Amino acid sequence: MRQIQTGTALRQLLTEWPGQNKRDLLTGLRSLGLDGLTTTDVNRVLYAGRGTFAHDGATPPRWRLAAGAEQGDGASIAPVPTRPRCYVGREPRAWQREALGEWHANGRRGVVEAVTGTGKTTVGVLAAAAAVDAGEKVLLLVPGRELLDQWHAALRRDLRIGRVGRLGDGHRDSLSDHSVLVATVQSAAKGWIIPGGAPGLLIADEVHRYGAKSFARALNQGFEARLGLTATYERTDNGLIDHLQPYFGEVVAGCTYERGLADDILAPFRVAFLGADFAGNERELYDQYDEQVRTLRRRLVLDHDCPAEPFGEFITHVNELSRGGHGSPRATMDASRYLNAFSKRRQLLAGCRRKREALASLAPILAEADAGLVFSETTASAEQAAGILRGRGVSASEFTSELHRTARKHRLTEFKHGRIKVLTAPRVLDEGIDLPQAEVGVVVAGTQSKRQMIQRMGRVIRPKHDRRPATFVVLYIRGTSEDPKNGAHEGFIDQLVDVVADYKTFRPGAPEAKLLWWYREGRLR
């Protein structure tokens, strides 16, 4: 009854004043005498009534009545496809059905953007199943061998069809004798085409990765139906505009943090920023590298015609200059010096002494948590982080690309069963790998990429069996490019403001007992 009353009141508020966000609506509900509600309660009603309410996709979303809702006919935003005949997987979630409905309404072209952990893989499997039902061929692109195997296993599990093929990592299957082919983008970019001009669907997982020229060659024009899947549709270069948007079209419905929380797909989460200061001569070294980076960047832009923005385009040009062959030894030298200073600055931030001490101060939290992940910058720093935690009595192991595949699978199994409490890893965990549930995530080496931060967050915000919140801690050095006061993680923080259950900043040297108390307080809520 309470939910019905809330829904009726929300219709009234949005009829009178469209374009309100959830906080505006909560204020309006209280003015109507509906007390005791939270923004989470408001979101539950809004997202459950997708035939009645629609939003603009902003952060936070601004809501209005859906087309047709003013007349009370309950028209949905887009037709929801029927369940494919060959699909035998779990019942699709509401957002997955809506995303596929909008994708179909958009001529079966578009990108579905869904927060890590909300089930974008199922969207791809359902789209593939519908295409197979219609007699079409399906090519599914993945960025690496781990996802090649994971998608192959998911399709074989959830589709009642014949053989599902693989191309890449030693596999040489083709669409000639398979309805669905999972291929690494490197293999597909070599000129793979759909046989005989048959109708087909191309699905690109981690679609943001394919904006580079070399990977864009895999986006074959022979596939009329096109679906991109990603947690965050952004790049630091012009790849979206130049390659991805012309091929896939625009973003269609997906799943945001707000939707995931409202639908109980994601666990509530708490975020802390734990500061640290340089020690010894680290500040002097940082200032030296930082000045070199700034000076050489200006020179590369003004004297050597590197584009100032976006940063990814700048780095691409710098890398090209550093390889020489452009008839300008000075440009090659400046580019090489820039890359060297940039790398040294990043390595210094990743491995400075007080940051190692800050990680050690989190050992009691990681020891008490069911499972934890530590995100580092390099293989060496991952090994160092694991050693620090082991020295504090926490069962921790590094998980890096340099490990043999068998060793990596073994460590994931040990982590899943609790025999390893914490995995420490560089960027190998940022995308793709299907990880067991973790409760705490720690970022030792900050990244300026909102996409990477969101993907890392997604590793720990899957729902917990006892509904406790997830915990995410970001370490940073004050007064540097990592410091939130200097604009670091601005896009990431903006996206969290309206959805995070608790946000805390700890000063350098915060006592272990204080950090542990904050963590325990969250578990008891």
Short mmCIF file of C-alpha atoms in Angstrom, two decimals:
data_model
loop_
_atom_site.label_atom_id
_atom_site.label_comp_id
_atom_site.label_asym_id
_atom_site.label_seq_id
_atom_site.Cartn_x
_atom_site.Cartn_y
_atom_site.Cartn_z
CA MET A 1 0.00 0.00 0.00
CA ARG A 2 2.83 2.39 0.92
CA GLN A 3 4.50 1.83 -2.48
CA ILE A 4 1.22 2.49 -4.32
CA GLN A 5 0.75 5.75 -2.38
CA THR A 6 4.31 6.78 -3.20
CA GLY A 7 3.82 6.01 -6.89
CA THR A 8 0.60 8.04 -7.03
CA ALA A 9 2.28 10.97 -5.30
CA LEU A 10 5.27 10.81 -7.65
CA ARG A 11 2.93 10.95 -10.65
CA GLN A 12 1.32 14.05 -9.17
CA LEU A 13 4.68 15.73 -8.53
CA LEU A 14 6.02 15.01 -12.01
CA THR A 15 2.80 16.11 -13.68
CA GLU A 16 3.14 19.48 -11.97
CA TRP A 17 6.93 19.80 -12.32
CA PRO A 18 8.79 17.48 -14.73
CA GLY A 19 12.56 17.19 -14.57
CA GLN A 20 13.03 16.64 -10.84
CA ASN A 21 15.78 14.42 -9.42
CA LYS A 22 15.26 11.96 -6.57
CA ARG A 23 16.14 14.49 -3.86
CA ASP A 24 13.66 17.03 -5.24
CA LEU A 25 11.02 14.31 -5.34
CA LEU A 26 11.76 13.20 -1.77
CA THR A 27 11.25 16.79 -0.59
CA GLY A 28 7.98 16.92 -2.53
CA LEU A 29 6.77 13.64 -1.02
CA ARG A 30 7.43 14.93 2.47
CA SER A 31 5.46 18.08 1.69
CA LEU A 32 2.56 15.77 0.77
CA GLY A 33 2.77 14.07 4.17
CA LEU A 34 4.72 10.97 3.11
CA ASP A 35 7.40 10.94 5.80
CA GLY A 36 9.90 8.22 6.66
CA LEU A 37 10.98 7.65 3.05
CA THR A 38 14.55 7.66 1.73
CA THR A 39 15.96 8.35 -1.72
CA THR A 40 16.39 4.57 -2.08
CA ASP A 41 12.63 4.15 -1.55
CA VAL A 42 11.98 6.80 -4.21
CA ASN A 43 14.30 5.06 -6.67
CA ARG A 44 12.62 1.69 -6.13
CA VAL A 45 9.26 3.11 -7.18
CA LEU A 46 10.67 5.09 -10.11
CA TYR A 47 12.65 2.22 -11.60
CA ALA A 48 9.88 -0.33 -10.97
CA GLY A 49 7.45 1.86 -12.90
CA ARG A 50 9.32 2.18 -16.18
CA GLY A 51 6.04 2.30 -18.07
CA THR A 52 5.07 5.31 -15.98
CA PHE A 53 8.34 7.11 -15.28
CA ALA A 54 11.29 7.95 -17.55
CA HIS A 55 14.57 9.79 -16.97
CA ASP A 56 17.11 11.70 -19.06
CA GLY A 57 20.16 9.58 -18.25
CA ALA A 58 21.93 12.40 -16.42
CA THR A 59 23.76 12.00 -13.09
CA PRO A 60 21.65 12.16 -11.02
CA PRO A 61 18.74 11.35 -13.37
CA ARG A 62 15.98 13.91 -13.84
CA TRP A 63 12.59 12.24 -14.02
CA ARG A 64 9.41 12.86 -16.01
CA LEU A 65 6.28 10.90 -16.85
CA ALA A 66 6.84 8.42 -19.66
CA ALA A 67 5.12 8.90 -23.00
CA GLY A 68 1.51 7.86 -22.61
CA ALA A 69 1.58 7.87 -18.81
CA GLU A 70 -0.23 11.21 -18.71
CA GLN A 71 -3.26 9.42 -20.13
CA GLY A 72 -2.75 6.50 -17.77
CA ASP A 73 -2.32 3.85 -20.48
CA GLY A 74 0.90 2.51 -18.92
CA ALA A 75 2.72 2.41 -22.24
CA SER A 76 6.27 1.15 -21.89
CA ILE A 77 9.27 3.05 -23.17
CA ALA A 78 10.05 0.40 -25.76
CA PRO A 79 8.63 -3.03 -26.56
CA VAL A 80 10.28 -5.78 -24.54
CA PRO A 81 11.27 -8.76 -26.73
CA THR A 82 9.91 -12.18 -25.91
CA ARG A 83 12.23 -14.75 -24.38
CA PRO A 84 14.27 -16.41 -27.17
CA ARG A 85 13.42 -20.06 -27.78
CA CYS A 86 17.02 -21.27 -27.53
CA TYR A 87 17.74 -19.35 -24.31
CA VAL A 88 17.83 -21.56 -21.19
CA GLY A 89 19.58 -19.18 -18.76
CA ARG A 90 18.24 -17.38 -15.72
CA GLU A 91 15.22 -15.11 -15.95
CA PRO A 92 16.32 -11.70 -17.28
CA ARG A 93 16.24 -8.76 -14.92
CA ALA A 94 13.91 -5.85 -15.61
CA TRP A 95 16.69 -3.53 -16.77
CA GLN A 96 18.03 -6.18 -19.15
CA ARG A 97 14.63 -6.59 -20.80
CA GLU A 98 14.26 -2.82 -21.09
CA ALA A 99 17.74 -2.42 -22.59
CA LEU A 100 17.02 -5.05 -25.22
CA GLY A 101 13.66 -3.43 -25.90
CA GLU A 102 15.27 -0.06 -26.61
CA TRP A 103 18.02 -1.70 -28.66
CA HIS A 104 15.40 -3.43 -30.82
CA ALA A 105 13.42 -0.20 -31.13
CA ASN A 106 16.64 1.48 -32.28
CA GLY A 107 16.96 -0.88 -35.23
CA ARG A 108 19.14 -3.33 -33.30
CA ARG A 109 22.00 -0.89 -33.05
CA GLY A 110 23.44 0.79 -29.99
CA VAL A 111 25.62 0.49 -26.92
CA VAL A 112 24.39 -0.79 -23.55
CA GLU A 113 26.27 0.84 -20.67
CA ALA A 114 25.89 -1.07 -17.41
CA VAL A 115 27.82 -0.81 -14.16
CA THR A 116 30.11 -3.78 -13.53
CA GLY A 117 28.27 -6.52 -11.66
CA THR A 118 24.76 -5.76 -12.95
CA GLY A 119 24.68 -8.40 -15.70
CA LYS A 120 25.60 -6.96 -19.08
CA THR A 121 26.79 -10.42 -20.17
CA THR A 122 23.20 -11.65 -20.00
CA VAL A 123 22.15 -8.84 -22.35
CA GLY A 124 24.67 -10.11 -24.89
CA VAL A 125 23.60 -13.73 -24.47
CA LEU A 126 19.92 -12.82 -24.93
CA ALA A 127 20.69 -10.78 -28.06
CA ALA A 128 22.71 -13.68 -29.46
CA ALA A 129 19.90 -16.12 -28.68
CA ALA A 130 17.31 -14.01 -30.49
CA ALA A 131 19.60 -13.72 -33.52
CA VAL A 132 20.14 -17.50 -33.62
CA ASP A 133 16.37 -18.02 -33.40
CA ALA A 134 16.06 -15.79 -36.49
CA GLY A 135 18.64 -17.84 -38.40
CA GLU A 136 21.40 -15.23 -38.14
CA LYS A 137 25.11 -15.65 -37.51
CA VAL A 138 26.62 -14.04 -34.40
CA LEU A 139 30.19 -12.76 -34.00
CA LEU A 140 31.10 -11.80 -30.44
CA LEU A 141 34.29 -9.76 -29.99
CA VAL A 142 36.33 -9.86 -26.77
CA PRO A 143 39.60 -8.08 -25.90
CA GLY A 144 41.54 -11.09 -24.56
CA ARG A 145 41.76 -14.79 -23.91
CA GLU A 146 40.19 -14.77 -20.42
CA LEU A 147 37.00 -13.28 -21.82
CA LEU A 148 37.22 -15.60 -24.83
CA ASP A 149 36.86 -18.58 -22.49
CA GLN A 150 34.31 -16.92 -20.18
CA TRP A 151 31.96 -15.94 -23.01
CA HIS A 152 32.33 -19.34 -24.64
CA ALA A 153 31.35 -21.02 -21.36
CA ALA A 154 28.42 -18.63 -20.78
CA LEU A 155 27.01 -19.16 -24.28
CA ARG A 156 27.31 -22.94 -24.05
CA ARG A 157 25.61 -22.86 -20.65
CA ASP A 158 22.71 -20.56 -21.53
CA LEU A 159 21.96 -21.40 -25.19
CA ARG A 160 20.42 -24.62 -26.42
CA ILE A 161 22.18 -24.67 -29.78
CA GLY A 162 24.89 -26.65 -31.52
CA ARG A 163 28.55 -25.84 -31.29
CA VAL A 164 29.72 -22.41 -30.14
CA GLY A 165 33.05 -21.61 -31.78
CA ARG A 166 36.18 -19.73 -30.78
CA LEU A 167 38.70 -17.79 -32.83
CA GLY A 168 41.99 -16.76 -31.24
CA ASP A 169 44.35 -18.07 -28.55
CA GLY A 170 45.02 -21.18 -30.64
CA HIS A 171 41.39 -21.72 -31.72
CA ARG A 172 40.54 -21.52 -35.43
CA ASP A 173 36.77 -22.01 -35.65
CA SER A 174 34.69 -20.08 -38.18
CA LEU A 175 31.13 -18.91 -38.74
CA SER A 176 30.84 -21.30 -41.68
CA ASP A 177 30.00 -24.16 -39.35
CA HIS A 178 29.03 -22.36 -36.13
CA SER A 179 25.98 -20.24 -35.32
CA VAL A 180 27.93 -18.21 -32.75
CA LEU A 181 31.65 -17.43 -32.83
CA VAL A 182 33.53 -15.79 -29.96
CA ALA A 183 36.68 -14.11 -31.27
CA THR A 184 39.47 -12.01 -29.83
CA VAL A 185 39.49 -8.60 -31.47
CA GLN A 186 43.09 -9.18 -32.55
CA SER A 187 42.04 -12.22 -34.59
CA ALA A 188 38.91 -10.59 -35.99
CA ALA A 189 40.88 -7.50 -37.06
CA LYS A 190 42.91 -9.62 -39.47
CA GLY A 191 40.04 -9.51 -41.95
CA TRP A 192 37.37 -11.88 -40.65
CA ILE A 193 34.12 -11.52 -42.64
CA ILE A 194 30.69 -13.03 -42.35
CA PRO A 195 30.42 -15.94 -44.84
CA GLY A 196 28.26 -15.63 -47.91
CA GLY A 197 26.79 -12.25 -46.95
CA ALA A 198 24.40 -13.95 -44.50
CA PRO A 199 22.54 -11.68 -42.05
CA GLY A 200 24.35 -11.34 -38.78
CA LEU A 201 24.82 -9.69 -35.40
CA LEU A 202 28.12 -8.35 -34.08
CA ILE A 203 28.39 -8.04 -30.29
CA ALA A 204 31.41 -6.21 -28.87
CA ASP A 205 32.14 -6.78 -25.19
CA GLU A 206 34.22 -4.03 -23.54
CA VAL A 207 33.34 -2.00 -26.63
CA HIS A 208 35.26 1.07 -25.46
CA ARG A 209 38.46 -0.87 -26.15
CA TYR A 210 37.85 -1.00 -29.91
CA GLY A 211 38.19 2.70 -30.68
CA ALA A 212 41.85 2.27 -31.60
CA LYS A 213 42.51 2.15 -35.36
CA SER A 214 44.00 -1.34 -35.23
CA PHE A 215 40.98 -2.79 -33.40
CA ALA A 216 38.38 -0.81 -35.35
CA ARG A 217 39.21 -3.00 -38.36
CA ALA A 218 37.34 -5.81 -36.61
CA LEU A 219 34.07 -3.84 -36.85
CA ASN A 220 32.90 -5.48 -40.05
CA GLN A 221 30.26 -3.62 -42.06
CA GLY A 222 28.70 -6.94 -43.11
CA PHE A 223 26.92 -7.23 -39.76
CA GLU A 224 23.74 -5.16 -39.92
CA ALA A 225 22.81 -5.70 -36.25
CA ARG A 226 25.34 -4.28 -33.79
CA LEU A 227 25.48 -4.27 -30.00
CA GLY A 228 28.23 -2.80 -27.81
CA LEU A 229 28.57 -3.68 -24.12
CA THR A 230 30.59 -1.69 -21.58
CA ALA A 231 30.66 -0.53 -17.97
CA THR A 232 31.71 3.00 -18.97
CA TYR A 233 31.51 4.24 -22.54
CA GLU A 234 34.44 6.63 -22.64
CA ARG A 235 37.96 6.93 -24.01
CA THR A 236 40.70 9.49 -23.57
CA ASP A 237 41.15 9.84 -27.34
CA ASN A 238 38.79 10.43 -30.27
CA GLY A 239 38.04 6.74 -30.76
CA LEU A 240 34.37 7.04 -29.82
CA ILE A 241 33.70 9.77 -32.37
CA ASP A 242 35.94 8.42 -35.11
CA HIS A 243 35.13 4.71 -34.98
CA LEU A 244 32.61 3.50 -32.40
CA GLN A 245 29.68 5.91 -32.69
CA PRO A 246 29.55 5.71 -36.52
CA TYR A 247 29.44 1.92 -36.29
CA PHE A 248 27.23 1.21 -33.25
CA GLY A 249 25.19 4.39 -32.91
CA GLU A 250 24.24 5.91 -29.57
CA VAL A 251 23.95 4.56 -26.03
CA VAL A 252 20.58 2.94 -25.28
CA ALA A 253 19.13 1.97 -21.90
CA GLY A 254 21.51 0.41 -19.40
CA CYS A 255 22.00 0.10 -15.65
CA THR A 256 23.43 2.86 -13.47
CA TYR A 257 24.46 2.67 -9.82
CA GLU A 258 21.09 4.10 -8.87
CA ARG A 259 19.17 1.50 -10.85
CA GLY A 260 21.36 -1.32 -9.56
CA LEU A 261 20.81 -0.27 -5.96
CA ALA A 262 17.09 0.29 -6.45
CA ASP A 263 16.68 -3.20 -7.95
CA ASP A 264 18.87 -4.85 -5.27
CA ILE A 265 21.38 -5.92 -7.92
CA LEU A 266 24.23 -4.08 -6.18
CA ALA A 267 25.23 -3.92 -2.55
CA PRO A 268 25.19 -0.53 -0.83
CA PHE A 269 28.73 0.76 -0.60
CA ARG A 270 30.96 3.06 1.43
CA VAL A 271 33.95 4.96 0.08
CA ALA A 272 36.94 6.34 1.96
CA PHE A 273 39.90 8.38 0.76
CA LEU A 274 42.98 7.79 2.92
CA GLY A 275 45.67 10.43 2.51
CA ALA A 276 49.42 10.12 2.92
CA ASP A 277 52.40 12.47 2.65
CA PHE A 278 55.73 12.04 0.96
CA ALA A 279 58.71 11.00 3.09
CA GLY A 280 62.40 11.85 2.79
CA ASN A 281 63.33 13.20 -0.64
CA GLU A 282 60.18 11.88 -2.34
CA ARG A 283 58.57 15.34 -2.55
CA GLU A 284 61.72 16.75 -4.15
CA LEU A 285 61.77 13.94 -6.72
CA TYR A 286 58.05 14.32 -7.43
CA ASP A 287 58.37 18.06 -8.02
CA GLN A 288 61.32 17.43 -10.33
CA TYR A 289 59.45 14.85 -12.43
CA ASP A 290 56.26 16.91 -12.39
CA GLU A 291 58.06 20.01 -13.67
CA GLN A 292 59.68 17.98 -16.44
CA VAL A 293 56.28 16.57 -17.45
CA ARG A 294 54.67 20.02 -17.56
CA THR A 295 57.55 21.68 -19.44
CA LEU A 296 57.88 18.91 -22.02
CA ARG A 297 54.12 18.72 -22.52
CA ARG A 298 54.01 22.42 -23.41
CA ARG A 299 56.94 21.96 -25.79
CA LEU A 300 55.35 18.93 -27.46
CA VAL A 301 52.11 20.85 -28.02
CA LEU A 302 53.59 24.19 -29.11
CA ASP A 303 56.72 23.09 -30.98
CA HIS A 304 55.89 19.59 -32.23
CA ASP A 305 52.15 19.91 -33.01
CA CYS A 306 50.88 17.27 -30.57
CA PRO A 307 47.15 17.83 -29.82
CA ALA A 308 46.64 19.23 -26.32
CA GLU A 309 43.34 17.40 -25.81
CA PRO A 310 42.05 14.79 -25.37
CA PHE A 311 44.89 13.33 -23.37
CA GLY A 312 44.72 9.96 -25.15
CA GLU A 313 45.29 11.64 -28.51
CA PHE A 314 48.22 13.57 -27.03
CA ILE A 315 49.84 10.36 -25.72
CA THR A 316 49.29 8.60 -29.04
CA HIS A 317 51.17 11.35 -30.87
CA VAL A 318 53.92 11.40 -28.24
CA ASN A 319 54.44 7.65 -28.57
CA GLU A 320 54.66 7.99 -32.35
CA LEU A 321 57.23 10.78 -32.05
CA SER A 322 59.31 8.78 -29.57
CA ARG A 323 59.76 6.01 -32.13
CA GLY A 324 61.49 8.42 -34.52
CA GLY A 325 61.26 8.39 -38.31
CA HIS A 326 59.63 11.85 -38.49
CA GLY A 327 62.73 13.74 -39.56
CA SER A 328 63.00 15.60 -36.25
CA PRO A 329 65.54 14.24 -33.75
CA ARG A 330 64.56 17.03 -31.33
CA ALA A 331 60.91 15.92 -31.35
CA THR A 332 61.93 12.30 -30.78
CA MET A 333 64.16 13.33 -27.86
CA ASP A 334 61.47 15.52 -26.25
CA ALA A 335 58.86 12.78 -26.61
CA SER A 336 61.16 10.17 -25.07
CA ARG A 337 62.07 12.47 -22.19
CA TYR A 338 58.38 13.21 -21.55
CA LEU A 339 57.47 9.52 -21.42
CA ASN A 340 60.39 8.81 -19.11
CA ALA A 341 59.47 11.60 -16.67
CA PHE A 342 55.78 10.66 -16.80
CA SER A 343 56.63 7.02 -15.98
CA LYS A 344 58.95 7.96 -13.12
CA ARG A 345 56.32 10.26 -11.59
CA ARG A 346 53.72 7.50 -11.76
CA GLN A 347 56.08 4.89 -10.28
CA LEU A 348 57.00 7.24 -7.44
CA LEU A 349 53.34 7.80 -6.56
CA ALA A 350 52.64 4.07 -6.69
CA GLY A 351 55.51 3.00 -4.46
CA CYS A 352 56.20 5.81 -1.98
CA ARG A 353 56.89 4.78 1.61
CA ARG A 354 53.96 6.40 3.41
CA LYS A 355 51.51 4.87 0.96
CA ARG A 356 52.95 1.45 1.83
CA GLU A 357 52.43 2.32 5.49
CA ALA A 358 48.84 3.38 4.74
CA LEU A 359 48.20 0.00 3.11
CA ALA A 360 49.63 -1.73 6.18
CA SER A 361 47.21 0.27 8.37
CA LEU A 362 44.34 -1.34 6.45
CA ALA A 363 45.55 -4.86 7.28
CA PRO A 364 43.12 -5.26 10.24
CA ILE A 365 40.21 -4.41 7.92
CA LEU A 366 41.37 -6.83 5.24
CA ALA A 367 41.95 -9.53 7.86
CA GLU A 368 38.41 -9.11 9.17
CA ALA A 369 36.72 -8.91 5.75
CA ASP A 370 35.57 -12.05 3.99
CA ALA A 371 37.68 -11.21 0.93
CA GLY A 372 39.57 -8.22 -0.44
CA LEU A 373 41.17 -6.87 -3.60
CA VAL A 374 44.12 -4.47 -3.80
CA PHE A 375 44.60 -2.61 -7.09
CA SER A 376 48.16 -1.53 -7.87
CA GLU A 377 49.92 0.04 -10.85
CA THR A 378 52.60 -2.50 -11.74
CA THR A 379 53.51 -6.14 -11.22
CA ALA A 380 56.29 -5.12 -8.84
CA SER A 381 53.93 -3.01 -6.71
CA ALA A 382 51.38 -5.86 -6.62
CA GLU A 383 54.07 -8.20 -5.31
CA GLN A 384 55.15 -5.58 -2.79
CA ALA A 385 51.56 -5.04 -1.59
CA ALA A 386 51.05 -8.77 -1.08
CA GLY A 387 54.28 -8.92 0.92
CA ILE A 388 53.20 -6.02 3.14
CA LEU A 389 49.91 -7.72 3.97
CA ARG A 390 51.49 -11.12 4.55
CA GLY A 391 53.87 -9.38 6.96
CA ARG A 392 50.79 -8.24 8.91
CA GLY A 393 49.33 -11.74 9.06
CA VAL A 394 46.90 -11.46 6.12
CA SER A 395 46.83 -14.30 3.59
CA ALA A 396 47.57 -12.38 0.38
CA SER A 397 48.90 -13.28 -3.08
CA GLU A 398 49.68 -11.23 -6.16
CA PHE A 399 47.64 -11.92 -9.31
CA THR A 400 49.46 -10.69 -12.40
CA SER A 401 49.63 -11.26 -16.14
CA GLU A 402 53.11 -12.73 -15.70
CA LEU A 403 51.71 -15.77 -13.90
CA HIS A 404 51.04 -18.86 -15.99
CA ARG A 405 47.35 -19.35 -16.77
CA THR A 406 47.24 -22.48 -14.58
CA ALA A 407 48.67 -20.55 -11.63
CA ARG A 408 46.15 -17.76 -12.12
CA LYS A 409 43.24 -20.19 -12.16
CA HIS A 410 44.60 -21.86 -9.03
CA ARG A 411 44.83 -18.55 -7.18
CA LEU A 412 41.29 -17.60 -8.18
CA THR A 413 40.09 -20.96 -6.83
CA GLU A 414 42.00 -20.42 -3.58
CA PHE A 415 40.51 -16.93 -3.33
CA LYS A 416 37.00 -18.23 -3.98
CA HIS A 417 37.27 -20.77 -1.15
CA GLY A 418 38.85 -18.34 1.31
CA ARG A 419 42.28 -19.92 1.45
CA ILE A 420 43.65 -16.69 0.00
CA LYS A 421 42.09 -13.68 1.74
CA VAL A 422 43.37 -10.90 -0.52
CA LEU A 423 44.45 -10.69 -4.16
CA THR A 424 46.77 -7.84 -5.16
CA ALA A 425 46.89 -7.01 -8.83
CA PRO A 426 47.81 -4.36 -11.39
CA ARG A 427 45.40 -3.58 -14.23
CA VAL A 428 44.81 -7.26 -15.04
CA LEU A 429 41.75 -7.14 -12.74
CA ASP A 430 40.30 -3.93 -14.20
CA GLU A 431 38.31 -5.66 -16.93
CA GLY A 432 36.85 -8.95 -17.86
CA ILE A 433 38.07 -11.58 -15.44
CA ASP A 434 35.18 -13.25 -13.63
CA LEU A 435 36.10 -12.82 -9.98
CA PRO A 436 34.58 -14.42 -6.89
CA GLN A 437 32.78 -12.04 -4.55
CA ALA A 438 34.93 -9.56 -2.62
CA GLU A 439 33.89 -7.29 0.22
CA VAL A 440 36.70 -4.71 0.37
CA GLY A 441 38.60 -3.01 -2.44
CA VAL A 442 41.73 -0.88 -1.97
CA VAL A 443 43.22 1.30 -4.70
CA VAL A 444 46.92 1.82 -3.99
CA ALA A 445 47.81 3.37 -7.33
CA GLY A 446 45.28 5.98 -8.36
CA THR A 447 44.10 6.25 -11.93
CA GLN A 448 42.72 9.37 -13.60
CA SER A 449 40.33 7.20 -15.60
CA LYS A 450 36.75 7.27 -14.34
CA ARG A 451 36.15 4.08 -16.29
CA GLN A 452 38.89 2.19 -14.44
CA MET A 453 37.66 3.40 -11.05
CA ILE A 454 34.10 2.34 -11.84
CA GLN A 455 35.28 -1.09 -13.00
CA ARG A 456 37.34 -1.51 -9.84
CA MET A 457 34.37 -0.50 -7.73
CA GLY A 458 32.27 -3.06 -9.57
CA ARG A 459 34.51 -5.83 -8.27
CA VAL A 460 33.26 -5.32 -4.71
CA ILE A 461 29.65 -4.09 -4.93
CA ARG A 462 27.88 -7.30 -5.84
CA PRO A 463 25.19 -8.07 -3.22
CA LYS A 464 26.41 -9.83 -0.07
CA HIS A 465 24.49 -12.75 1.42
CA ASP A 466 23.87 -10.82 4.67
CA ARG A 467 23.17 -7.49 2.88
CA ARG A 468 26.22 -5.78 4.45
CA PRO A 469 27.73 -2.91 2.46
CA ALA A 470 30.86 -3.10 0.34
CA THR A 471 33.88 -0.98 1.29
CA PHE A 472 36.13 0.85 -1.17
CA VAL A 473 39.28 2.69 -0.02
CA VAL A 474 41.42 4.93 -2.23
CA LEU A 475 44.96 5.81 -1.12
CA TYR A 476 46.45 9.08 -2.35
CA ILE A 477 49.40 11.40 -1.80
CA ARG A 478 48.38 14.89 -0.74
CA GLY A 479 49.26 17.81 -2.97
CA THR A 480 49.74 15.68 -6.08
CA SER A 481 47.74 14.68 -9.14
CA GLU A 482 46.14 11.96 -6.96
CA ASP A 483 44.66 14.42 -4.45
CA PRO A 484 40.86 14.90 -4.74
CA LYS A 485 41.40 18.53 -3.69
CA ASN A 486 43.38 18.97 -6.91
CA GLY A 487 40.54 17.54 -8.99
CA ALA A 488 41.60 13.88 -8.97
CA HIS A 489 38.77 11.39 -9.52
CA GLU A 490 36.34 14.28 -10.06
CA GLY A 491 34.15 12.42 -12.54
CA PHE A 492 34.15 9.29 -10.39
CA ILE A 493 33.26 11.21 -7.23
CA ASP A 494 30.48 13.14 -9.00
CA GLN A 495 28.90 9.86 -10.04
CA LEU A 496 28.94 8.57 -6.45
CA VAL A 497 27.62 11.59 -4.57
CA ASP A 498 23.95 10.66 -4.82
CA VAL A 499 24.32 6.90 -4.34
CA VAL A 500 27.12 6.22 -1.85
CA ALA A 501 25.96 5.12 1.61
CA ASP A 502 28.91 6.80 3.34
CA TYR A 503 31.79 8.97 2.12
CA LYS A 504 34.78 9.68 4.35
CA THR A 505 38.19 11.33 4.01
CA PHE A 506 40.91 10.31 6.49
CA ARG A 507 43.96 12.43 7.17
CA PRO A 508 47.48 10.99 6.81
CA GLY A 509 48.48 8.76 9.71
CA ALA A 510 44.91 7.91 10.70
CA PRO A 511 45.13 5.31 13.52
CA GLU A 512 44.39 1.72 12.58
CA ALA A 513 41.79 1.58 15.34
CA LYS A 514 39.90 4.52 13.82
CA LEU A 515 39.92 2.95 10.36
CA LEU A 516 38.76 -0.39 11.75
CA TRP A 517 35.99 1.29 13.76
CA TRP A 518 34.71 3.01 10.60
CA TYR A 519 34.70 -0.32 8.76
CA ARG A 520 32.91 -2.15 11.59
CA GLU A 521 30.34 0.62 11.93
CA GLY A 522 29.37 0.08 8.30
CA ARG A 523 28.96 -3.67 8.75
CA LEU A 524 26.61 -3.12 11.68
CA ARG A 525 24.25 -0.75 9.84
#
